Tab-separated table of C-alpha atoms in Angstrom:
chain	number	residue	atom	x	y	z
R	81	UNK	CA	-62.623	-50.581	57.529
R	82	UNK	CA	-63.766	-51.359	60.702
R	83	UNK	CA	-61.691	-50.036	63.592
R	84	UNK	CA	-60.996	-53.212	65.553
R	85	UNK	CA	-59.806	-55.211	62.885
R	86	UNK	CA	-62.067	-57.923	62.299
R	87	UNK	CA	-66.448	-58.461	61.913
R	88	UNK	CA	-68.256	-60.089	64.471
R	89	UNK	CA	-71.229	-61.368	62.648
R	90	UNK	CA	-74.659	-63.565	64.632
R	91	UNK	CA	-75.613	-66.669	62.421
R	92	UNK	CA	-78.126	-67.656	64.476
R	93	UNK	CA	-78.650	-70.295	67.102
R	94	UNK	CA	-76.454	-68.567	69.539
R	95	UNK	CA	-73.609	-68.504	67.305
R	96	UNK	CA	-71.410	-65.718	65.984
R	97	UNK	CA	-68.931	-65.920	63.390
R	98	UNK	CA	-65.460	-63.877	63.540
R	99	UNK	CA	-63.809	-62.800	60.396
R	100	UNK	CA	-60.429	-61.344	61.267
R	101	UNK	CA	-58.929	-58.440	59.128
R	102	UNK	CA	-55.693	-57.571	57.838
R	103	UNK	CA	-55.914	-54.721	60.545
R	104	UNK	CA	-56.528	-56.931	63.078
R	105	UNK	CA	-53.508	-56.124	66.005
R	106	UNK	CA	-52.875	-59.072	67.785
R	107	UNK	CA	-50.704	-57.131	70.447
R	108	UNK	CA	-53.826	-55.292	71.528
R	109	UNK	CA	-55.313	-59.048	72.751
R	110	UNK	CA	-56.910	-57.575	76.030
R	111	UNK	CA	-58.791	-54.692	73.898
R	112	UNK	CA	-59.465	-57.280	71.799
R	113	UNK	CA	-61.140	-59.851	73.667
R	114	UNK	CA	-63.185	-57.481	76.113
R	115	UNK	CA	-64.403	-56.144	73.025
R	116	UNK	CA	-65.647	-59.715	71.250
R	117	UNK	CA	-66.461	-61.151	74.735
R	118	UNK	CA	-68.876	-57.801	75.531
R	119	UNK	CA	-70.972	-58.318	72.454
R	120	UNK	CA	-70.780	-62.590	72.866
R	121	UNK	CA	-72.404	-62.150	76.327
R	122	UNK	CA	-75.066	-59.006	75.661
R	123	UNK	CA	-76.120	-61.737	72.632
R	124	UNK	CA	-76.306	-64.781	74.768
R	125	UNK	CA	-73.591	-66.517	72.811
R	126	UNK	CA	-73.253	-70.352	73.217
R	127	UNK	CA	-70.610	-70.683	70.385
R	128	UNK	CA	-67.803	-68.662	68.646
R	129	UNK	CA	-66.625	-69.680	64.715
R	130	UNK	CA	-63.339	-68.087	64.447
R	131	UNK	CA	-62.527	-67.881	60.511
R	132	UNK	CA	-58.846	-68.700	59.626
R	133	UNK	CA	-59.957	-69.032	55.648
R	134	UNK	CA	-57.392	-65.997	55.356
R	135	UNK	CA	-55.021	-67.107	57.572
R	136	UNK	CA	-52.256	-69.277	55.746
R	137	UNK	CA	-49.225	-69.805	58.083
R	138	UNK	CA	-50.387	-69.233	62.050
R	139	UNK	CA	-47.057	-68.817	63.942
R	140	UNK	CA	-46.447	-68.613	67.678
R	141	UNK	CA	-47.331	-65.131	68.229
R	142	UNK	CA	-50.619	-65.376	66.698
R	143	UNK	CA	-51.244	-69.311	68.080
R	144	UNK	CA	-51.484	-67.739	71.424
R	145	UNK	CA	-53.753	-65.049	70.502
R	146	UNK	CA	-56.150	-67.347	69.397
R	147	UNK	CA	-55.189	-69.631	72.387
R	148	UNK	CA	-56.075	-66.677	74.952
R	149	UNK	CA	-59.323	-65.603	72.933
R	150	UNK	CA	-60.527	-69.779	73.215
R	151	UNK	CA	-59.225	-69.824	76.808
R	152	UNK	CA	-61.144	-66.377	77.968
R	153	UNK	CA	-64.620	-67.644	75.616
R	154	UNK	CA	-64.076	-70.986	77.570
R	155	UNK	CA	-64.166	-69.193	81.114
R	156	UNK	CA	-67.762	-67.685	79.412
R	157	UNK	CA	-69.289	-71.168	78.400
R	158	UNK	CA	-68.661	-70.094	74.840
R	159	UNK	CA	-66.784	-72.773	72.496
R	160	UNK	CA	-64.417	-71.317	69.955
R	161	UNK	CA	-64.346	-73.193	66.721
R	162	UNK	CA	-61.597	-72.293	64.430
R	163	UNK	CA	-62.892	-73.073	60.742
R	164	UNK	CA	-61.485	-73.105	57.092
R	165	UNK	CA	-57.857	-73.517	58.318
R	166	UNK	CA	-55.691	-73.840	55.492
R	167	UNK	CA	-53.339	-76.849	54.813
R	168	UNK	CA	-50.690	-74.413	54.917
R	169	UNK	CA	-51.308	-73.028	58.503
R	170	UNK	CA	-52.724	-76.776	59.832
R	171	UNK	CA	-49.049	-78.114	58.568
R	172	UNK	CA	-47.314	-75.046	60.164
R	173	UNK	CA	-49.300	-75.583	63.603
R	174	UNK	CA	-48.739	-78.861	63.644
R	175	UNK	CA	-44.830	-78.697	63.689
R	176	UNK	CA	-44.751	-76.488	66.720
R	177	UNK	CA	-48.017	-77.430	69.107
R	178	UNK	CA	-46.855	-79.640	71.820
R	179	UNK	CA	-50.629	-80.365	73.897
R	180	UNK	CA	-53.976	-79.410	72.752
R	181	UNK	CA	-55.195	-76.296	72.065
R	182	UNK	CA	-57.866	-74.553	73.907
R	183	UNK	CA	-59.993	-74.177	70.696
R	184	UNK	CA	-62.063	-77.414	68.836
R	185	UNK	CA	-61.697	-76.602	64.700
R	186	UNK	CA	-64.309	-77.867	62.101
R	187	UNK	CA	-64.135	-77.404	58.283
R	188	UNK	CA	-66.698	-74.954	58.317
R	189	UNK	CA	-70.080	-73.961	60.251
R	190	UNK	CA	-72.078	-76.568	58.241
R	191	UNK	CA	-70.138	-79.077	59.387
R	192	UNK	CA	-72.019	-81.534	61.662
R	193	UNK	CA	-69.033	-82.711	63.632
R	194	UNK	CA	-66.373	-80.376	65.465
R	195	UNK	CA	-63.116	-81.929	66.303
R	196	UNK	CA	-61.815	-81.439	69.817
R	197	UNK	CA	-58.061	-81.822	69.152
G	40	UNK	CA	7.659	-75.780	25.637
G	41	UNK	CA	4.292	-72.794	24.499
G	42	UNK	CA	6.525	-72.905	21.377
G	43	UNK	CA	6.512	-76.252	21.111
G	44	UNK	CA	2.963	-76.983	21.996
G	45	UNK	CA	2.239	-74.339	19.298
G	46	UNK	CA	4.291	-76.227	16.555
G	47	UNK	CA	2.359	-79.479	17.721
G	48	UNK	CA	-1.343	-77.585	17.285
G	49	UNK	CA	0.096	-76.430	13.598
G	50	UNK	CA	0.909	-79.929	12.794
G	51	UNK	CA	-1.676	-81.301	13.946
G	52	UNK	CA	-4.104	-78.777	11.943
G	53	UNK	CA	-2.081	-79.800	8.986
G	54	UNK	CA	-2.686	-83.060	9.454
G	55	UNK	CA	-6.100	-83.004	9.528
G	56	UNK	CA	-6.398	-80.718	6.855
G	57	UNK	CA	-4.732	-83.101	5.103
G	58	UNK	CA	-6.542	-86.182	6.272
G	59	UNK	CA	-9.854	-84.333	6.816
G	60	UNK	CA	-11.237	-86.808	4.157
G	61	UNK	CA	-9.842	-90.196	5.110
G	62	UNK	CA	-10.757	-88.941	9.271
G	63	UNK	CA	-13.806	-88.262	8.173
G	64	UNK	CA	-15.274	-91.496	6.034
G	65	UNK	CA	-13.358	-93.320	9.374
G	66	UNK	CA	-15.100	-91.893	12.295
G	67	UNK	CA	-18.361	-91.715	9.790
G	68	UNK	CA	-17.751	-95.849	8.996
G	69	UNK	CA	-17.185	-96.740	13.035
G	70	UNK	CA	-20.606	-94.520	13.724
G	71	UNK	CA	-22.367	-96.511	11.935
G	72	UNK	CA	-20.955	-99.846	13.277
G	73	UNK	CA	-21.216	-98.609	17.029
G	74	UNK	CA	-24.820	-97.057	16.682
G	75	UNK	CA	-25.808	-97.463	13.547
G	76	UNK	CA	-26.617	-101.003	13.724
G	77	UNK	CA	-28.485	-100.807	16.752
G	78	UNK	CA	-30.377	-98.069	15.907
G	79	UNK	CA	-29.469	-95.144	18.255
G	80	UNK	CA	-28.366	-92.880	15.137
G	81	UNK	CA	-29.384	-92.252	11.759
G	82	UNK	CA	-27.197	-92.162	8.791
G	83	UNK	CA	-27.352	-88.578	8.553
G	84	UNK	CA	-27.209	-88.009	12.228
G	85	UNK	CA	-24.183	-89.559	11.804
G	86	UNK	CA	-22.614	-87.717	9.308
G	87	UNK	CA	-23.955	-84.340	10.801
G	88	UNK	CA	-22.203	-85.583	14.119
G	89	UNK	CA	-18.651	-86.248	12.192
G	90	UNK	CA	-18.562	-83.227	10.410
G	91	UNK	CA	-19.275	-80.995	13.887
G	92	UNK	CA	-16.797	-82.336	15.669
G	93	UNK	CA	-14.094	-82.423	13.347
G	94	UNK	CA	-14.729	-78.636	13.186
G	95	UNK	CA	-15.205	-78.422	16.712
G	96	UNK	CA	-11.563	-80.234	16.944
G	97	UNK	CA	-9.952	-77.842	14.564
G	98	UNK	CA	-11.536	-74.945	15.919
G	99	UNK	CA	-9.815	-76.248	19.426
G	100	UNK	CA	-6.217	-77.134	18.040
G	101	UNK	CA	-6.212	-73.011	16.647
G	102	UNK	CA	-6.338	-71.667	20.100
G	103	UNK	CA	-2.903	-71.121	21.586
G	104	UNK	CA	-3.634	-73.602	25.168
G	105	UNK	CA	-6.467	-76.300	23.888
G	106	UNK	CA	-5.790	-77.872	27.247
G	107	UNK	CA	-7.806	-74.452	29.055
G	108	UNK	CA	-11.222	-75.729	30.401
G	109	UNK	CA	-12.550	-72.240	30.134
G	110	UNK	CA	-11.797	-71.228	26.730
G	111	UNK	CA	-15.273	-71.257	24.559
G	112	UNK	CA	-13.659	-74.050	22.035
G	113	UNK	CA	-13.310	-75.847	24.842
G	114	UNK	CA	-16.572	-75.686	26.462
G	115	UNK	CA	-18.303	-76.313	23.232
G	116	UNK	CA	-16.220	-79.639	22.316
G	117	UNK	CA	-17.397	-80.448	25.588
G	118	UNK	CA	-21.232	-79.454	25.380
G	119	UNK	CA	-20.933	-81.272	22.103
G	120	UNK	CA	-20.066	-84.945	23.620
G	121	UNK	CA	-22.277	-84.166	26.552
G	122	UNK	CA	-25.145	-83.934	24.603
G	123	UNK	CA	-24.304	-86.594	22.019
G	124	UNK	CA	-24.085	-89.098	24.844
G	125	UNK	CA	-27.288	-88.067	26.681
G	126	UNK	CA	-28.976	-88.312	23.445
G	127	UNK	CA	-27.493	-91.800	22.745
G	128	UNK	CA	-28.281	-92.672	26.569
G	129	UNK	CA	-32.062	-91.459	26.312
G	130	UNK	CA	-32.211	-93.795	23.198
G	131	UNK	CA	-30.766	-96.973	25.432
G	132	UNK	CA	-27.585	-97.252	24.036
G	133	UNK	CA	-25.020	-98.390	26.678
G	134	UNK	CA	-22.069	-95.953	28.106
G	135	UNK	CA	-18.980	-97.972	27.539
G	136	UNK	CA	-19.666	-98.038	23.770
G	137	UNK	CA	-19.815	-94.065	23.223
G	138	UNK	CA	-16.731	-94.603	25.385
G	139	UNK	CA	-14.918	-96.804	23.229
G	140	UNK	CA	-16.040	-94.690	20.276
G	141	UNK	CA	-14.096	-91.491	21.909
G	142	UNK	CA	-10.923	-93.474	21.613
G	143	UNK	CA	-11.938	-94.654	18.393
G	144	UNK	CA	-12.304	-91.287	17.649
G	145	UNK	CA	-8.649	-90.192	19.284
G	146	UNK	CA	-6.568	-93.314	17.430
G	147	UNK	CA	-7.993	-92.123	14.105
G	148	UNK	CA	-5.827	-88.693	14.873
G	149	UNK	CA	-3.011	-90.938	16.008
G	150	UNK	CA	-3.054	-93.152	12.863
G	151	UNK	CA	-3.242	-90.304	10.411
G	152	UNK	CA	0.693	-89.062	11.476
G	153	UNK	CA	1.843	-92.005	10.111
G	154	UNK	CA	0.326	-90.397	6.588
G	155	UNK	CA	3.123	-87.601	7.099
G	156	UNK	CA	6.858	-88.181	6.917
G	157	UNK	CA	7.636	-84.636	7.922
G	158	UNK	CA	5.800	-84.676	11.456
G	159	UNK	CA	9.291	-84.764	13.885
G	160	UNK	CA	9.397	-87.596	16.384
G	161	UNK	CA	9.297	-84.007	18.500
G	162	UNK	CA	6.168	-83.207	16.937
G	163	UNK	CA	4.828	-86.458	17.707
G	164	UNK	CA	5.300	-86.568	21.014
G	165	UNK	CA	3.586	-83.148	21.648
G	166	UNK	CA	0.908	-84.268	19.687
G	167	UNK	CA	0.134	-87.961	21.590
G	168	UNK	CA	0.308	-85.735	24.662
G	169	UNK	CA	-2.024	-83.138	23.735
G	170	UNK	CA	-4.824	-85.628	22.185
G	171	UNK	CA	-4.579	-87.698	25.481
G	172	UNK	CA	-4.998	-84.792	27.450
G	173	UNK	CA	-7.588	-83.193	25.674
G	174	UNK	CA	-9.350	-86.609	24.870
G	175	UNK	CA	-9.183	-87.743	29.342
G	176	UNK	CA	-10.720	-84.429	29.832
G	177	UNK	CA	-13.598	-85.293	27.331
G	178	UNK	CA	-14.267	-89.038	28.590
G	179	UNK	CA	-14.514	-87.252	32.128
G	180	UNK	CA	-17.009	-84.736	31.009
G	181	UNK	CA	-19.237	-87.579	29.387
G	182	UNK	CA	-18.972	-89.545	32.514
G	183	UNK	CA	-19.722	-86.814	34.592
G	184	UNK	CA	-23.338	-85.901	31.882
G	185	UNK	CA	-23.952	-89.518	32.405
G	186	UNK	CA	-23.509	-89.492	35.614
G	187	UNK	CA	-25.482	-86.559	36.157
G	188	UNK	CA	-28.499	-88.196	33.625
G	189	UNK	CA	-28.395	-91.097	35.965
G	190	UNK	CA	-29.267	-89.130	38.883
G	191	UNK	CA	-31.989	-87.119	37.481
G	192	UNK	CA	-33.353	-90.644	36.753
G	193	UNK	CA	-33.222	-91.827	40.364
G	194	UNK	CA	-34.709	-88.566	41.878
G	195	UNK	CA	-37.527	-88.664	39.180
G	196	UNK	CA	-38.095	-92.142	39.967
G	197	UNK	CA	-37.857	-91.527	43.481
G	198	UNK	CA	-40.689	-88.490	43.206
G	199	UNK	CA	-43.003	-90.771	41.331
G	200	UNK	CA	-42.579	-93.511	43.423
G	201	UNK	CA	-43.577	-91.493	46.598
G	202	UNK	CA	-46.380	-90.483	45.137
G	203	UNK	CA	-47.735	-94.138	43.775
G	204	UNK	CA	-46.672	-95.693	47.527
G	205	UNK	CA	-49.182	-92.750	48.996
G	206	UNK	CA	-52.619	-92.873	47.180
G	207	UNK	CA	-55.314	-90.971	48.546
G	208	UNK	CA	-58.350	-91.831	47.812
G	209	UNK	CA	-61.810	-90.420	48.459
G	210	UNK	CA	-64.029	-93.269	48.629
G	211	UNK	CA	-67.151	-91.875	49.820
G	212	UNK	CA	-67.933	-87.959	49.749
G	213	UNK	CA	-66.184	-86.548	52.583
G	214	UNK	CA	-64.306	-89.563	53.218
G	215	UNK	CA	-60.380	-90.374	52.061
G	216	UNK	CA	-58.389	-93.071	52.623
G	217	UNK	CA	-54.399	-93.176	52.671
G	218	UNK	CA	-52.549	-96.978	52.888
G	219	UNK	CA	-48.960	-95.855	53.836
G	220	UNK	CA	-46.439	-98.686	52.741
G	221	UNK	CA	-43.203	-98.790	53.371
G	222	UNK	CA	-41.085	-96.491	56.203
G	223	UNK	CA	-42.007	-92.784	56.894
G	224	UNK	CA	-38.988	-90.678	56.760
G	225	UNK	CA	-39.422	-87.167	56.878
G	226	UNK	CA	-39.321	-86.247	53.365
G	227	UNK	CA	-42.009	-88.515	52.762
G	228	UNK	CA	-44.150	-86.950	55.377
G	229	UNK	CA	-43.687	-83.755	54.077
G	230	UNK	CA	-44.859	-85.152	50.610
G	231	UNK	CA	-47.826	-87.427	52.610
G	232	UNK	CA	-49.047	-84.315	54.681
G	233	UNK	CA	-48.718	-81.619	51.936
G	234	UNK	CA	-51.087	-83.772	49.706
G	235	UNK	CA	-53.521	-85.392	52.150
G	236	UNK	CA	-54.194	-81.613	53.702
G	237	UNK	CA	-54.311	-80.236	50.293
G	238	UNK	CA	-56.744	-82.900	49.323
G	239	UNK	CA	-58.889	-82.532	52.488
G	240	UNK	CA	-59.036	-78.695	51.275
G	241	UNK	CA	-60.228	-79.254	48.284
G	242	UNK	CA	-62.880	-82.252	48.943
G	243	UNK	CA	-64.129	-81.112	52.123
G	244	UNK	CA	-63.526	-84.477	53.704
G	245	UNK	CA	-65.022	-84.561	57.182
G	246	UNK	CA	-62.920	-88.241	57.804
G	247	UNK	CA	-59.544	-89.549	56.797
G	248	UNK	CA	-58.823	-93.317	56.829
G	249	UNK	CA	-55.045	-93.533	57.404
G	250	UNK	CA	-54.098	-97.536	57.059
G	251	UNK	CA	-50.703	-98.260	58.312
G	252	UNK	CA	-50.749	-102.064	57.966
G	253	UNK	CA	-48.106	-101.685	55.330
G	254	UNK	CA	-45.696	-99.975	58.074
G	255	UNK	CA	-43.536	-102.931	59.185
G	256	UNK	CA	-41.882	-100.817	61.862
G	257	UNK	CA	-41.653	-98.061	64.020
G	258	UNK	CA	-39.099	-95.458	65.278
G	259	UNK	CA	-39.220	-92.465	67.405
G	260	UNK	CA	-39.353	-89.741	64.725
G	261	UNK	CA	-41.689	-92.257	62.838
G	262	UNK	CA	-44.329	-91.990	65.279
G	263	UNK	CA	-43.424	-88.520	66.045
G	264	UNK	CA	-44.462	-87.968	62.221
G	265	UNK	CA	-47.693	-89.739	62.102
G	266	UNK	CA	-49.197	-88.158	65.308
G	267	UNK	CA	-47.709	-85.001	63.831
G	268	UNK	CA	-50.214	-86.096	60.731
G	269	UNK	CA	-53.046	-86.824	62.591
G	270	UNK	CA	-52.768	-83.562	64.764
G	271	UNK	CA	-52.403	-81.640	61.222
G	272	UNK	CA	-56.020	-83.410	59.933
G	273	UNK	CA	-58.072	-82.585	63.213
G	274	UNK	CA	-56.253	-78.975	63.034
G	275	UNK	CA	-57.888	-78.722	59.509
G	276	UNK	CA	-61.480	-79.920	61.374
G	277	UNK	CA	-61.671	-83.616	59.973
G	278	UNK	CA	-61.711	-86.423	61.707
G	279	UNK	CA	-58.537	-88.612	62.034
G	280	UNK	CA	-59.242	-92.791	62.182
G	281	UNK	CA	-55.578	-94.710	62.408
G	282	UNK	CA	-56.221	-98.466	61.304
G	283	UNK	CA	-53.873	-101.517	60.570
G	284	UNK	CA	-51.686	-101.141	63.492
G	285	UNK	CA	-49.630	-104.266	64.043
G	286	UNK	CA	-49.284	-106.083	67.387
G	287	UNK	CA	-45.460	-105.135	67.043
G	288	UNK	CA	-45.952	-101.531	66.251
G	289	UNK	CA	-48.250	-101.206	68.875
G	290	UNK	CA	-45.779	-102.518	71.756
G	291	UNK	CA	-43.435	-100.620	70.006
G	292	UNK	CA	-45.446	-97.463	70.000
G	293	UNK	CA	-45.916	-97.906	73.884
G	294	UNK	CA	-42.595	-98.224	75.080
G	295	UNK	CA	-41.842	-95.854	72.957
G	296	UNK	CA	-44.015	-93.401	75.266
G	297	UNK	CA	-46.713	-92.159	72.088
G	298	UNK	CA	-49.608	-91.093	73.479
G	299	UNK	CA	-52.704	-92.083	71.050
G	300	UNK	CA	-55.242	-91.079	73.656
G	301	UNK	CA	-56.151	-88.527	71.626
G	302	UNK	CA	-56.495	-90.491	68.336
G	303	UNK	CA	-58.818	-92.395	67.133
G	304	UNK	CA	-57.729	-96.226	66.058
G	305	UNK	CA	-59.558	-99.122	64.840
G	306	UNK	CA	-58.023	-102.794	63.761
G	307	UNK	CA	-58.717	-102.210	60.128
G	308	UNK	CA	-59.551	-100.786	57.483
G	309	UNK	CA	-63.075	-102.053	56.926
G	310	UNK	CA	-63.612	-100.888	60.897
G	311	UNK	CA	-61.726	-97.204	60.237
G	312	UNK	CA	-64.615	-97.026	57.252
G	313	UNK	CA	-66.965	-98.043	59.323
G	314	UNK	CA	-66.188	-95.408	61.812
G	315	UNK	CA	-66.163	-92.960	58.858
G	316	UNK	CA	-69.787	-93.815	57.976
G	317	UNK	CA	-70.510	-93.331	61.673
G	318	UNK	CA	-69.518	-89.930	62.121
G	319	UNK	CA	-71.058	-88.789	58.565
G	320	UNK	CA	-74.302	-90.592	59.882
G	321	UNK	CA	-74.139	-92.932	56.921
G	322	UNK	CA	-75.433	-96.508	57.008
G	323	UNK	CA	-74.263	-99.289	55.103
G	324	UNK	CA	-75.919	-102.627	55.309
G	325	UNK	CA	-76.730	-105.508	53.185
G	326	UNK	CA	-79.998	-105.468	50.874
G	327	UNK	CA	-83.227	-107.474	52.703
């Protein structure tokens, strides 16, 4: 199990892909995002796919984690992407999110088109 | 007056003991007038259905209060005509009839006393009261199965209408389209968004075509639900194209204060499709 909670893969082109884990600790965001934005700049990183394919209701506590991880890759030049969000946690979001978020979301890496909401 | 009521049940068991035959060949005879004729019951259905409730009526009189709602004989009397008239509704026969056979049913108790000159007027009187009473209760319980029949009608119809007014369609790969007709209230949205995001799941569509020119009008919370629709689509990563909005919904929209800034519209549907095309980088054009 890796100790931070999630795998931070490089797919090439610049981009990484970020599988969270059930270990990942969401209160820990600063750790967290030091940690993720250390290896996205040693790599160069122009993009960041953040994979929700696990993730089936996303509530307020963990909206703003992900809101603070796209706000502090933004401040980088590196675009979050949230992919594979379920209908579940896009009908869950939906009912609560008042403006846009910081992160764009696709369906997954292949697509071609990534929607800025 | 238990005493009484008691000498009433006897007499009334003797009675039918008596008259068990001459009930039976009556009830059996107006069974097959009422439903026989049109087909909601079979011969033998009929007969089985005599025989169970004169048992279930004797079995009723025995107890010491017949009138108690929670006694088993009770309940089952009542299960008994509760089911009989579902089944006899299911089969399209009409509510007032089964009604009419119930007091049908009740005079053919009345008429056999007159078989007996040893029933008191007493006795009588006890006995009209108790196959009122027991008979009102019965009538109520049908109407309340019918009733309740009625309802799980509606709601199914209700269900299956939602989801024929709301068919999504994927008419290109990666590509749905959803006419909404009709008003969005929130239950339908639920439905609406529950199925389109499922659907967008499971295709992969990259674009959703949602056509409102069968909304005639807009509220508040109606807009408020199709933005919250649209937001719930680009969430999932596809693109959201609004067609079909009339001039009226439009004004409405923007005194209303709804922000579509963020969403992308087209006049129709043919124009939402093209757009669709566009962003898949498909083109569509006539042969040369």
């Amino acid at each position: 199990m890796n100790q931070y909670g999630y795998h931070l893969t490089p797919i090439g082109g610049g981009d990484f892909l970020l599988e969270p884990m059930y270990g990942l600790d969401t209160s820990k965001a600063d750790e967290l995002i030091e940690g993720i934005l250390l290896r996205l700049q040693a790599s160069k990183s122009v993009r960041l796919y953040y994979d929700l394919g696990e993730i089936t209701i996303i509530d307020p506590v963990y909206y703003t984690w992900l809101e603070l991880l796209a706000r502090a890759c933004c401040t980088m030049n590196v675009r979050m992407v949230c992919i594979h969000m379920q209908p579940t946690a896009a009908f869950a979001l939906s009912h609560f999110l008042q403006g846009d978020p910081a992160f764009e979301t696709a369906l997954d890496v292949d697509s071609r088109n990534s929607t800025v909401v | 007056m238990a005493q009484k009521k008691n000498t009433a049940h006897h007499t009334m068991i003797e009675q039918l003991k008596l008259q068990v035959g001459n009930i039976s060949a009556a009830i059996e005879s107006q069974g097959q007038t009422v439903f026989g004729s049109s087909n909601l019951m079979s011969g033998d259905e009929i007969t089985d259905f005599s025989i169970e409730f004169l048992e279930l009526m004797v079995v009723l009189l025995d107890v010491p209060n017949p009138l108690d709602h929670d006694q088993p004989a009770f309940q089952a009397l009542q299960g008994f005509f509760g089911s009989m008239s579902k089944q006899i509704l299911v089969r399209g026969g009409k509510m007032e009839d089964f009604v009419r056979y119930m007091q049908f049913l009740q005079r053919c108790f009345i008429e056999s006393l007159k078989e007996d000159k040893n029933v008191t007027v007493e006795d009588t009187r006890g006995i009209l009261l108790l196959l009122s009473s027991v008979f009102n209760e019965l009538t109520l319980s049908v109407f309340q199965a019918y009733i309740e029949e009625k309802e799980k009608t509606i709601y199914a119809q209700q269900q299956e209408l939602r989801e024929t007014s709301t068919p999504i369609t994927e008419i290109w790969d990666g590509v749905l389209t959803l006419p909404i007709i009709g008003t969005l209230d929130s239950s339908r949205t639920m439905v609406v968004m529950e199925a389109l995001l499922n659907r967008i799941a499971a295709e992969r569509a990259s674009a959703v075509v949602m056509d409102v020119t069968g909304v005639h009008s807009v509220d508040s919370q109606v807009s408020h639900h199709m933005i919250q629709m649209v937001r719930a689509i680009q969430l999932m990563g596809a693109t959201a194209i609004l067609t079909g909005i009339r001039p009226e919904i439009a004004r409405a929209m923007t005194s209303l204060n709804i922000d579509l800034g963020n969403v992308t519209t087209r006049a129709s549907l043919s124009d939402g499709l093209k757009e669709a095309f566009k962003i898949l980088g498909i083109e569509v054009s006539a042969k040369a």
